[in-house]
PDB file of C-alpha atoms in Angstrom:
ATOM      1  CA  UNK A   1    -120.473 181.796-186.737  1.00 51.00           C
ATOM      2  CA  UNK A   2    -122.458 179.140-184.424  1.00 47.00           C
ATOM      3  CA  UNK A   3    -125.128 179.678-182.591  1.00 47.00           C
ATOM      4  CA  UNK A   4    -126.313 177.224-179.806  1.00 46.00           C
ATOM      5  CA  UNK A   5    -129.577 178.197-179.139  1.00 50.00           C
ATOM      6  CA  UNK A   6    -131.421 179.729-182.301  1.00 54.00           C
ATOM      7  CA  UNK A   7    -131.847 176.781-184.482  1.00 59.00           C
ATOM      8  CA  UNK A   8    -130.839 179.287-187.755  1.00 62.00           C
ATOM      9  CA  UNK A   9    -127.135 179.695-188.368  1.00 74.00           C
ATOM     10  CA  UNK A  10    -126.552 183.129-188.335  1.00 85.00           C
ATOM     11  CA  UNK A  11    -123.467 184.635-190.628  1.00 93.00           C
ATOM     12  CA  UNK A  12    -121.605 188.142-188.932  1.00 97.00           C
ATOM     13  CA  UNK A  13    -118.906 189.928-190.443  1.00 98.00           C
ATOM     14  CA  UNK A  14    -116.404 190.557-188.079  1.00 97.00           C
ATOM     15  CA  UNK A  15    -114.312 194.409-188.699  1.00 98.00           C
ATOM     16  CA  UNK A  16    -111.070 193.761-186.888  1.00 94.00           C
ATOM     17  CA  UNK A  17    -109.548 194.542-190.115  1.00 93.00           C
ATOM     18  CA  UNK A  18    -111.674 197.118-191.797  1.00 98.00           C
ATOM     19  CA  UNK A  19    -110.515 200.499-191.328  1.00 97.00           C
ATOM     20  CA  UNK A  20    -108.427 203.299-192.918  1.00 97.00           C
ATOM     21  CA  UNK A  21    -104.897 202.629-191.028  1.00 93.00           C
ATOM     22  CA  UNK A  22    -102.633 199.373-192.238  1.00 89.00           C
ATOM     23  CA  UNK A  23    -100.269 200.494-189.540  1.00 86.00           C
ATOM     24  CA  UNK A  24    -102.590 199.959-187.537  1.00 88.00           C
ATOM     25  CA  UNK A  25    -103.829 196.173-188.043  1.00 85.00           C
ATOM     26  CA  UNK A  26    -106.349 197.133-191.166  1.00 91.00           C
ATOM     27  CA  UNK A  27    -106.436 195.181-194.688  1.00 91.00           C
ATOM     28  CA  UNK A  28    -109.500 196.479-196.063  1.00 96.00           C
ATOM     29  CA  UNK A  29    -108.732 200.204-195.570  1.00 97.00           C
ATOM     30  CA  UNK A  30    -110.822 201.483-198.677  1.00 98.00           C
ATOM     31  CA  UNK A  31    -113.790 202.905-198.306  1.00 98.00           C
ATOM     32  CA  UNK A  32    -115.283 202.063-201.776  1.00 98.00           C
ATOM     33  CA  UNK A  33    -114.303 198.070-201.534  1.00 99.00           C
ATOM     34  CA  UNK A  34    -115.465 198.087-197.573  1.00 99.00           C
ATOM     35  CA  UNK A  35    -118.566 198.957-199.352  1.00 99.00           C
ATOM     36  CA  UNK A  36    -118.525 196.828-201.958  1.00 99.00           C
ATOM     37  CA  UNK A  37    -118.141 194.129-199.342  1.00 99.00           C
ATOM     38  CA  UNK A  38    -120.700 195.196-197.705  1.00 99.00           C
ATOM     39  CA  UNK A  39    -122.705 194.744-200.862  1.00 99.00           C
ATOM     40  CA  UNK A  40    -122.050 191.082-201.359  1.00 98.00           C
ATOM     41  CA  UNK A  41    -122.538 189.852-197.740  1.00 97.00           C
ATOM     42  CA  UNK A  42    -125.911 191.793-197.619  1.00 97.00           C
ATOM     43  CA  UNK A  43    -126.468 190.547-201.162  1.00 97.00           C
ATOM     44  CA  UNK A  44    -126.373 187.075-199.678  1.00 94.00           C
ATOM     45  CA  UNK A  45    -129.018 187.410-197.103  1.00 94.00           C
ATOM     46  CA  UNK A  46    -126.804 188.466-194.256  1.00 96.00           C
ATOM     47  CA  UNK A  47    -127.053 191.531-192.385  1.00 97.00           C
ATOM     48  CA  UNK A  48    -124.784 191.500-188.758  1.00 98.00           C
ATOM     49  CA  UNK A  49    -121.763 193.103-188.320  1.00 99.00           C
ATOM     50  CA  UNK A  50    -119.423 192.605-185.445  1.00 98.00           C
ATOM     51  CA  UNK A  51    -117.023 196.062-184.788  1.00 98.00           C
ATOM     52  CA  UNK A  52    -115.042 197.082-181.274  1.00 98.00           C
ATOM     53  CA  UNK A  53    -114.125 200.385-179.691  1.00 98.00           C
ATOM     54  CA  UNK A  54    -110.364 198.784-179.910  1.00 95.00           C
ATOM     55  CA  UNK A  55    -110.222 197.913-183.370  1.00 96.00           C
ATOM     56  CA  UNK A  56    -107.866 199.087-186.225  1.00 94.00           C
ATOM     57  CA  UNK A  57    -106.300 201.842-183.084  1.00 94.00           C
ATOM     58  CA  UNK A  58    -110.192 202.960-182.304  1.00 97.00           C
ATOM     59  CA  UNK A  59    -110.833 203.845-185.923  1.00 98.00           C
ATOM     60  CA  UNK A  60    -112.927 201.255-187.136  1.00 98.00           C
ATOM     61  CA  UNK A  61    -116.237 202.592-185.692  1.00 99.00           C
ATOM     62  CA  UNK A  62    -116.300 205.374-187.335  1.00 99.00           C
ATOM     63  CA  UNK A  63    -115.332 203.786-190.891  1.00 99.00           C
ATOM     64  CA  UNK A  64    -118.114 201.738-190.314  1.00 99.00           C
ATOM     65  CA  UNK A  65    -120.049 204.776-189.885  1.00 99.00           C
ATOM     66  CA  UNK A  66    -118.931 206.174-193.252  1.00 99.00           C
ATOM     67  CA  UNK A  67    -119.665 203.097-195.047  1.00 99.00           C
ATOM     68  CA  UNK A  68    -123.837 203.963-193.554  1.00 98.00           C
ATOM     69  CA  UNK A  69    -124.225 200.901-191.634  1.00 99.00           C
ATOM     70  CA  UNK A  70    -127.430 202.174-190.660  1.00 98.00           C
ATOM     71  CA  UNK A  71    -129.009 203.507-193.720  1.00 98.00           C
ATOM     72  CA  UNK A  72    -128.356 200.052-194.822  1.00 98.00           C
ATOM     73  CA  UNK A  73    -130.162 198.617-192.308  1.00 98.00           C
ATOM     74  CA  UNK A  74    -127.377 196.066-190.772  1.00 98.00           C
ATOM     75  CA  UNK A  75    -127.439 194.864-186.797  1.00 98.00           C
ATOM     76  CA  UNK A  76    -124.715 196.248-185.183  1.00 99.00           C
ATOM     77  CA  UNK A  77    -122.715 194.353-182.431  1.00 99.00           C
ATOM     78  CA  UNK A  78    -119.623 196.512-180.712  1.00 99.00           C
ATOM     79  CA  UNK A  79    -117.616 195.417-177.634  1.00 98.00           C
ATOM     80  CA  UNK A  80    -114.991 197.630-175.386  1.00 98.00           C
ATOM     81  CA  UNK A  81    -111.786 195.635-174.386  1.00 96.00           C
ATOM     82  CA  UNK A  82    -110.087 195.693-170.483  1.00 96.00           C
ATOM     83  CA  UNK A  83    -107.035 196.620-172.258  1.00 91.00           C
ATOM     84  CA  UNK A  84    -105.687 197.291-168.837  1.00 94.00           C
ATOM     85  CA  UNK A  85    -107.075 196.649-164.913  1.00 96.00           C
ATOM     86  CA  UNK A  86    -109.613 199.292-164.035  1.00 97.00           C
ATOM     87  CA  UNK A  87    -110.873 199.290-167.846  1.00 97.00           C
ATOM     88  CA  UNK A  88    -114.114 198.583-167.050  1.00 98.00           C
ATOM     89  CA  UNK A  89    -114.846 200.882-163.953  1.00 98.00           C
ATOM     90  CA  UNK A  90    -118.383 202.282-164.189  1.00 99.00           C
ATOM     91  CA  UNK A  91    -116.588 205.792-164.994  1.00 98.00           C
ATOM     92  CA  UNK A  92    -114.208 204.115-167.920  1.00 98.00           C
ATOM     93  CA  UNK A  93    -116.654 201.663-169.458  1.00 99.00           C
ATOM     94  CA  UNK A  94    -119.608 204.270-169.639  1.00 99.00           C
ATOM     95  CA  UNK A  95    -117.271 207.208-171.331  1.00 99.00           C
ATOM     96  CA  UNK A  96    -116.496 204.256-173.750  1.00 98.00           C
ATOM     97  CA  UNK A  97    -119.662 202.873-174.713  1.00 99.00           C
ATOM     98  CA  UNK A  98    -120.593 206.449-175.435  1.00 99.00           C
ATOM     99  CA  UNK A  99    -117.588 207.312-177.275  1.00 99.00           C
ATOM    100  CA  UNK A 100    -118.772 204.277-179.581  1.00 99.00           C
ATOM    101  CA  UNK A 101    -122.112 205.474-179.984  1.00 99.00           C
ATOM    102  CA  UNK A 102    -120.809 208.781-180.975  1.00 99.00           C
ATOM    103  CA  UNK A 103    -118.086 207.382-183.585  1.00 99.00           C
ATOM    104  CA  UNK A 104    -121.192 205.108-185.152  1.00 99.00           C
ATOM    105  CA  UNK A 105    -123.142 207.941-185.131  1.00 99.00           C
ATOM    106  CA  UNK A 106    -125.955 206.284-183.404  1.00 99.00           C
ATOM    107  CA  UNK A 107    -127.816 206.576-180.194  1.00 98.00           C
ATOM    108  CA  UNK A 108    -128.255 202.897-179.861  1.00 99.00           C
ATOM    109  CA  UNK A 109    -126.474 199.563-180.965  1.00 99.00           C
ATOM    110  CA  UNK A 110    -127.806 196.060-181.197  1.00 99.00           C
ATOM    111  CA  UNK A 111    -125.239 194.311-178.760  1.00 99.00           C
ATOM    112  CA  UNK A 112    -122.562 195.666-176.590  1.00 99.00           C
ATOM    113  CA  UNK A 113    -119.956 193.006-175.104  1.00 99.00           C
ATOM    114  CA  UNK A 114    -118.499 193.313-172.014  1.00 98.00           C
ATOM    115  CA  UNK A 115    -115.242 191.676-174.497  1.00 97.00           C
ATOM    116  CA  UNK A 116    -113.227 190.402-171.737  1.00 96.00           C
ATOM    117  CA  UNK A 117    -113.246 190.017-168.334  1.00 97.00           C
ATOM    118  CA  UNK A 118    -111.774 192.719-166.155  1.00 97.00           C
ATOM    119  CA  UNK A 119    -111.005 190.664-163.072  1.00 97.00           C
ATOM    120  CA  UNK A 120    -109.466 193.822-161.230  1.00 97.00           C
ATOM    121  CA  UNK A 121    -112.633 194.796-159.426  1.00 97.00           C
ATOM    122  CA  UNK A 122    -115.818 193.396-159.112  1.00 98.00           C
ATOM    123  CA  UNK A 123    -118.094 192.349-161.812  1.00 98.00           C
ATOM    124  CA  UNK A 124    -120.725 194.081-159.846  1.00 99.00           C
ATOM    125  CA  UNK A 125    -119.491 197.494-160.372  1.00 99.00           C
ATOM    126  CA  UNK A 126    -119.383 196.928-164.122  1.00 99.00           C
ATOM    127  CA  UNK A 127    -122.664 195.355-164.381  1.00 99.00           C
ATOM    128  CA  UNK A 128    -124.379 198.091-162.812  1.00 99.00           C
ATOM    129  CA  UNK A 129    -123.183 200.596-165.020  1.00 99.00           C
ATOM    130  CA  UNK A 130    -124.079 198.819-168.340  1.00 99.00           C
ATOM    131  CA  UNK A 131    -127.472 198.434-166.631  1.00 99.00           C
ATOM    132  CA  UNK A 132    -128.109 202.154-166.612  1.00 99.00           C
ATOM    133  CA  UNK A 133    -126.915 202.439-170.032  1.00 99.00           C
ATOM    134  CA  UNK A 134    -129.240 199.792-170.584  1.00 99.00           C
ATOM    135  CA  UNK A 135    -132.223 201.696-168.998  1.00 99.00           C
ATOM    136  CA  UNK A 136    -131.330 204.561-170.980  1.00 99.00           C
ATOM    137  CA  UNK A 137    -131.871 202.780-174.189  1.00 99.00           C
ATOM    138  CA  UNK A 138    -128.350 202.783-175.623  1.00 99.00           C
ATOM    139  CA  UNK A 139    -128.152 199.155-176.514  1.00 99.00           C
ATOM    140  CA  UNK A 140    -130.624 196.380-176.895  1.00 99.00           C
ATOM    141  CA  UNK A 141    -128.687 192.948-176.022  1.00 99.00           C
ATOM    142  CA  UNK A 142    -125.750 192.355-173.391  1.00 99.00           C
ATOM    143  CA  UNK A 143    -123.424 189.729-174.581  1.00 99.00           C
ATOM    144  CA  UNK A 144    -120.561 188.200-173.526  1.00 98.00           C
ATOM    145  CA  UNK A 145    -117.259 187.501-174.848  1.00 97.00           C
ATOM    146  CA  UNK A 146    -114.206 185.284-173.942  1.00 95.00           C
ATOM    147  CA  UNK A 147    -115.469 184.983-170.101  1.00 96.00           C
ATOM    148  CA  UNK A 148    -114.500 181.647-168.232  1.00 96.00           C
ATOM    149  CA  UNK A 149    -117.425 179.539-167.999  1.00 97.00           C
ATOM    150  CA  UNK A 150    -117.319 179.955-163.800  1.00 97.00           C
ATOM    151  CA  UNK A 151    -117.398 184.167-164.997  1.00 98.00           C
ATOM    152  CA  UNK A 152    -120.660 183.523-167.168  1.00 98.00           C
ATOM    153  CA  UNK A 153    -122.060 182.085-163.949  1.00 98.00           C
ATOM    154  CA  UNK A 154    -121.097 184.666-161.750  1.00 98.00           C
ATOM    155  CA  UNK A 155    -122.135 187.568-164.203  1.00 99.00           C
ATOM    156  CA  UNK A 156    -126.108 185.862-164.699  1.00 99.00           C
ATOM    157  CA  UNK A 157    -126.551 185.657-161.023  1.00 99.00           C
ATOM    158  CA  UNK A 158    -125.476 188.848-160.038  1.00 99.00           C
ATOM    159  CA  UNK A 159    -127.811 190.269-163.180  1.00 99.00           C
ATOM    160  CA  UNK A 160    -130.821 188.124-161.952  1.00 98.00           C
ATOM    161  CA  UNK A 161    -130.369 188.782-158.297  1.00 99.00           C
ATOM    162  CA  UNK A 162    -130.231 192.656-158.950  1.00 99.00           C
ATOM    163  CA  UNK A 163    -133.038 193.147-161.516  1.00 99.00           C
ATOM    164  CA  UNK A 164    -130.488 193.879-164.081  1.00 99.00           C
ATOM    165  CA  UNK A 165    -129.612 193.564-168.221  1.00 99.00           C
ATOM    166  CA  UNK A 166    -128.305 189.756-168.306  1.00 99.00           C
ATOM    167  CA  UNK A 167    -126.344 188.465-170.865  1.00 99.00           C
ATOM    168  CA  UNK A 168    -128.172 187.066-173.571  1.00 98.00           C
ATOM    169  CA  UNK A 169    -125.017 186.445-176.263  1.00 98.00           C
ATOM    170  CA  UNK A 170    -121.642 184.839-175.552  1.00 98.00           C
ATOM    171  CA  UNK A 171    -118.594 185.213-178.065  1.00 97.00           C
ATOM    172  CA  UNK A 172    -115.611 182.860-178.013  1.00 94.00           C
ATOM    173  CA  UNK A 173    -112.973 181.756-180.648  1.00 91.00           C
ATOM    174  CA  UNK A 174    -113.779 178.133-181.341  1.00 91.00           C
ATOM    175  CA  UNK A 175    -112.665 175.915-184.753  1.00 88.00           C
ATOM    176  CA  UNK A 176    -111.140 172.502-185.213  1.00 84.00           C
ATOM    177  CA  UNK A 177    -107.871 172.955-183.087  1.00 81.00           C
ATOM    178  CA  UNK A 178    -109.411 175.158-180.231  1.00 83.00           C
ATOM    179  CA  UNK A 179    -112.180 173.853-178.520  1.00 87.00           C
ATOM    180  CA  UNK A 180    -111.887 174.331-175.456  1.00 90.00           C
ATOM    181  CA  UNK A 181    -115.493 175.920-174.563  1.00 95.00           C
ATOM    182  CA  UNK A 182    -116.795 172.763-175.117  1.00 95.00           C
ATOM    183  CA  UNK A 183    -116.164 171.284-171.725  1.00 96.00           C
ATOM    184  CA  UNK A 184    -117.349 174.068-169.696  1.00 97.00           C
ATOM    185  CA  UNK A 185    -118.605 177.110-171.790  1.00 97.00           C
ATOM    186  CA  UNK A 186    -121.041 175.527-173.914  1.00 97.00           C
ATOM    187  CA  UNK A 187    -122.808 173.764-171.310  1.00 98.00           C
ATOM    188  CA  UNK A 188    -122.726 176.796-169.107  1.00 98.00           C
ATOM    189  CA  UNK A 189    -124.306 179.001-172.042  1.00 98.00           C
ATOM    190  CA  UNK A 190    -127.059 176.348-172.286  1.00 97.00           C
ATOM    191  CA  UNK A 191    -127.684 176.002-168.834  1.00 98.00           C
ATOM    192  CA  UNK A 192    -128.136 179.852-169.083  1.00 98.00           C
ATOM    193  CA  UNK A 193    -129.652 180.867-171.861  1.00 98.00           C
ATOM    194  CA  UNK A 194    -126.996 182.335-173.944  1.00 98.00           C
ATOM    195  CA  UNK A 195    -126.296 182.077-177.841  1.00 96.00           C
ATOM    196  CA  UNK A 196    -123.214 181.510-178.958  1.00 96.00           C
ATOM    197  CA  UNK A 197    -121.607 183.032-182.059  1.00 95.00           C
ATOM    198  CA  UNK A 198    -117.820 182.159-182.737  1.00 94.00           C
ATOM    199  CA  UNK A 199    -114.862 184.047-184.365  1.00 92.00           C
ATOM    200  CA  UNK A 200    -111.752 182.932-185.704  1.00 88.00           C
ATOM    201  CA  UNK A 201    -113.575 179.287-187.265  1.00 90.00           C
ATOM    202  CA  UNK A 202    -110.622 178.717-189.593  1.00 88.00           C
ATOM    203  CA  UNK A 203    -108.178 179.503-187.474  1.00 82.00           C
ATOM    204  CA  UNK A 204    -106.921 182.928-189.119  1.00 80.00           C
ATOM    205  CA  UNK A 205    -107.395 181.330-192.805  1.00 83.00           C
ATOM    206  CA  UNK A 206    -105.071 178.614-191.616  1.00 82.00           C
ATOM    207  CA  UNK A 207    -107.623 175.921-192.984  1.00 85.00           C
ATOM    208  CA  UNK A 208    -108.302 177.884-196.225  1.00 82.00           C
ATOM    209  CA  UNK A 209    -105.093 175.726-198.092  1.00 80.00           C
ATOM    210  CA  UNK A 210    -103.474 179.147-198.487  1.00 80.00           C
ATOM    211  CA  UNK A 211    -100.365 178.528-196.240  1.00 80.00           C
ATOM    212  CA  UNK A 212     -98.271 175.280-196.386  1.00 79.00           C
ATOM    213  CA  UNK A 213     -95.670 175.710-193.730  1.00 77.00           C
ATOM    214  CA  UNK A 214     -94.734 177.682-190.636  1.00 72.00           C
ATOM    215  CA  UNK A 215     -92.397 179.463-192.340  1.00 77.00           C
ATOM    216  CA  UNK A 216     -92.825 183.038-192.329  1.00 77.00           C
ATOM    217  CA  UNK A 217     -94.925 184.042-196.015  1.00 74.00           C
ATOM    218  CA  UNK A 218     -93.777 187.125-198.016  1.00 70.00           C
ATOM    219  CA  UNK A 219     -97.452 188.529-197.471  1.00 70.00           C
ATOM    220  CA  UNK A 220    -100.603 188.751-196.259  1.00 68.00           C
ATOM    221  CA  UNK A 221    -101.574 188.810-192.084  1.00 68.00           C
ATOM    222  CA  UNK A 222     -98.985 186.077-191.060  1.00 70.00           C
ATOM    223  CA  UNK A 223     -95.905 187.980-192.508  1.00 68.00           C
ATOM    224  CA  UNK A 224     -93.381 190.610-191.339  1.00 69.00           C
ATOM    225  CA  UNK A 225     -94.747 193.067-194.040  1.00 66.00           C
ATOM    226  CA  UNK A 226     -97.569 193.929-191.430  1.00 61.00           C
ATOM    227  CA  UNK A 227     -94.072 195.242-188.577  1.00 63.00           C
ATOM    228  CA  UNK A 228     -94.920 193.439-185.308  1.00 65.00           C
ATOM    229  CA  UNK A 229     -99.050 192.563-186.067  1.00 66.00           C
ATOM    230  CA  UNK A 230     -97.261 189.979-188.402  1.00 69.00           C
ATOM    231  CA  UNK A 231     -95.546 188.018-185.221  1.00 72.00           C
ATOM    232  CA  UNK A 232     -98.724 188.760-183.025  1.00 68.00           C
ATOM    233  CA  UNK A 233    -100.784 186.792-185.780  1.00 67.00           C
ATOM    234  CA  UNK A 234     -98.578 183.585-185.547  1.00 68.00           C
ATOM    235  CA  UNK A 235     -98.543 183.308-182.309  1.00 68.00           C
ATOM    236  CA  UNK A 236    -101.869 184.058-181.584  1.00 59.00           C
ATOM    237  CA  UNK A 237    -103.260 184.640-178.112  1.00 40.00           C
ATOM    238  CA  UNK A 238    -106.267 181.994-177.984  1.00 37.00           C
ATOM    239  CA  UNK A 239    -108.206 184.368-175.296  1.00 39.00           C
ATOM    240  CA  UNK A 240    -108.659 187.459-177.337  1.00 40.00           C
ATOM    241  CA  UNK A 241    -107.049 188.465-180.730  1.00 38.00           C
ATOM    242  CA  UNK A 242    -108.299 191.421-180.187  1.00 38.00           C
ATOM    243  CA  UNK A 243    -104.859 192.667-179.327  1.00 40.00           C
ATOM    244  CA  UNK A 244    -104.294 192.625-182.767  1.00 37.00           C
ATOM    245  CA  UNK A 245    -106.007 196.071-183.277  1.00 36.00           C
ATOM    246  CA  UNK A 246    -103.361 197.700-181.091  1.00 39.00           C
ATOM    247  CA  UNK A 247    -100.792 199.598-182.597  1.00 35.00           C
ATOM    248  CA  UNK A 248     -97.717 197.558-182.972  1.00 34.00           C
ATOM    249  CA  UNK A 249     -96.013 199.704-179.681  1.00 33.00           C
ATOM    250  CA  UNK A 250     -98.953 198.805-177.845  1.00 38.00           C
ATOM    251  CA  UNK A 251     -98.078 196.946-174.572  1.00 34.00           C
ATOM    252  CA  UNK A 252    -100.486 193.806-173.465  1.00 37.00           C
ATOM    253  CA  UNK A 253    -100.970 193.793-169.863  1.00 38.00           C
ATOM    254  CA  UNK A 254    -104.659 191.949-169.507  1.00 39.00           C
ATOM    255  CA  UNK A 255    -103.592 188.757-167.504  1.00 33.00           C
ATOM    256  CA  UNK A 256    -106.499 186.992-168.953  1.00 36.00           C
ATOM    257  CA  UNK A 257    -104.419 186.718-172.507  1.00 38.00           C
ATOM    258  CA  UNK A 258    -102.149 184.979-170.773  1.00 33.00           C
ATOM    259  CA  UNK A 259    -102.612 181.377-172.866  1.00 36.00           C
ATOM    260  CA  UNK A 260    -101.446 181.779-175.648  1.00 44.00           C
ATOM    261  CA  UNK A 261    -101.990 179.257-178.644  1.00 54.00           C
ATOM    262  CA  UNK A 262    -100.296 179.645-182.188  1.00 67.00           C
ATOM    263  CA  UNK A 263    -101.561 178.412-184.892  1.00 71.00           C
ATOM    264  CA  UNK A 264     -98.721 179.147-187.268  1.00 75.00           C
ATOM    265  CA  UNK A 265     -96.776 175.523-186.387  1.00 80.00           C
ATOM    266  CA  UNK A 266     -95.267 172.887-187.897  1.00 84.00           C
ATOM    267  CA  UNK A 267     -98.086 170.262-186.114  1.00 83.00           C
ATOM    268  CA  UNK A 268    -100.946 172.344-187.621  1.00 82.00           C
ATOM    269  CA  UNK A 269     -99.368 172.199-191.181  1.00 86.00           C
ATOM    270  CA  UNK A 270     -98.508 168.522-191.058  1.00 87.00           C
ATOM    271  CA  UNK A 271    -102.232 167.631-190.153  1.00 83.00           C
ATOM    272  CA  UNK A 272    -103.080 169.742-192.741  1.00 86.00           C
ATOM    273  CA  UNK A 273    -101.004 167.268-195.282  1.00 87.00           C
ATOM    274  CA  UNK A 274    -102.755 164.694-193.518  1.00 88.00           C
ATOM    275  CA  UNK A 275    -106.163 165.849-194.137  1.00 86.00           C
ATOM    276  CA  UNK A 276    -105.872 167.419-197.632  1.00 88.00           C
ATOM    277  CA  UNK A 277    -105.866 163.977-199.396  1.00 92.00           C
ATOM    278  CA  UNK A 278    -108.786 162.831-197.664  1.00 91.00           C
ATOM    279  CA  UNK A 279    -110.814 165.792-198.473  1.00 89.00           C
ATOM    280  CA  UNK A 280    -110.051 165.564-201.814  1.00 91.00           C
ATOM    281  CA  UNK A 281    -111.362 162.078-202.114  1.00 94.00           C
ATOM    282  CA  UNK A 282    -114.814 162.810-200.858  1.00 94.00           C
ATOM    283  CA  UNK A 283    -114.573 165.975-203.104  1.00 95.00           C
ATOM    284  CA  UNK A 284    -114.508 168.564-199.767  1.00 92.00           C
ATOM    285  CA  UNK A 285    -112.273 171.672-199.542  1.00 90.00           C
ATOM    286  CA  UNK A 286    -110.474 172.377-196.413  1.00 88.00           C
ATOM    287  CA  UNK A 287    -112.711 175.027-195.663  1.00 89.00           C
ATOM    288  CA  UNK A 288    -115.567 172.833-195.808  1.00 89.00           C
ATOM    289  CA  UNK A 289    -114.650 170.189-193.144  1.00 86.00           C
ATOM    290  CA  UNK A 290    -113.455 173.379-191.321  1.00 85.00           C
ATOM    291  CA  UNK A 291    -116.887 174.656-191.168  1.00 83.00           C
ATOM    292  CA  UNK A 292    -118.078 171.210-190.333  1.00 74.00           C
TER     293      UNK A 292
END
């Protein structure tokens, strides 16, 4: 993930697809290789992990709880999603947040994201409440996450004019074929103080090489094997993909998922013939120049 204003890259594992439930969006839904993962990426020198009250059906908290997150020291990130309007009223978003702490089994987490924007009521109402959970010690950082640049304005100046938590973290999908914080977001986050990490940097493992067409593969997250997550994943909304942790009779309502980008195309796969050759004359993988 990229960071804008901490000079050291930071790497997070993102759970979306951790968890005990395949029915329910999960891939990795063993506890003993979740660990084992765990291992490795902590083996490397990383230690943040990025979960969400909505992932894997609202059961990959508490797997991550299982698999000791704290005993093993790791920074914690988790996030609640307006899954529908009046999601984050003080009442809602409080009862939440603490249902998170309790299926971490914490009293405190690193960051909490607001992780979309509930435009049905005023940001005001929200932000107060996540103060007082805030004052009350229950999570150290406020971040951010898929926001419109104007709505990261909005939220800072109603934090600094009321003495409360501002945002100190933003969160937004960004790789070679969506880039669209650049114009606005970035500049807003550096005008404001906000890091920013990204998810989804090669596009869904679209720029790993694995896939070579649009057509629908026998297995893995872009096929039908998965029910109705399978379709979700190729046509991917660019706001959130967090909808992809819904059960697959789960109905979308948040109007802010309303553009709607899919990766799985026959335009992404012929640039991909297009840049393969290249890459393999300066001796890069895909996933390199992806990174880049």
């Amino acid at each position: 993930m990229l960071l804008t204003q901490d000079p050291k890259p930071r790497i997070i594992l993102g759970l979306m697809t951790f968890g005990p439930d395949e029915s329910a969006g999960a891939r990795i839904t063993s506890l003993d290789e979740y660990n084992k993962i765990l291992d490795y990426f902590q083996a490397q020198g990383y230690n943040e992990v990025d979960t969400a009250r909505v992932y894997v059906g609202g059961q990959q908290e508490a797997f991550t709880a299982a698999a000791h997150w704290k005993e093993r020291g790791l920074t914690l990130a988790t996030k609640w999603y307006p899954y529908e309007s009046g999601a984050h009223k003080p009442g809602v978003i409080t009862a939440k947040f603490n249902e998170s702490l309790a299926q971490l089994q914490t009293d405190c987490v690193d960051i909490f994201y607001l992780h979309a924007a509930d435009r049905s009521l005023p940001f005001a109402e929200t932000l107060r409440a996540v103060d007082a959970l805030h004052r009350a010690g229950k999570f150290v950082q406020l971040g951010l996450s898929n926001f419109a640049a104007f709505e990261v304005a909005e939220v800072v100046m109603t934090c600094a004019a009321n003495g409360w938590v501002r945002p100190s973290i933003y969160q937004g999908m960004y790789n070679a074929i969506t880039r669209s914080i650049e114009a606005e977001l970035i500049p807003a986050c550096r005008r404001y103080g906000l890091d920013i990490v990204v998810y989804n940097p090669i596009a869904g493992g679209i720029f790993s090489g694995k896939y070579k067409s649009a057509d629908v593969p026998t297995e893995g997250r872009y096929s039908d094997s998965v029910g109705r997550l399978g379709a979700l994943y190729r046509k991917r909304h660019s706001a959130d993909p967090s909808v992809l942790s819904h059960p697959p009779n789960h109905v979308f309502t948040n109007p802010g998922s309303a553009a709607a980008t899919s990766y799985f195309k026959d335009a992404t796969f012929e640039a991909l013939r297009l840049i393969e050759p290249v890459a393999a004359a300066h001796n890069l993988t895909l996933l390199e120049i992806a990174f880049r």
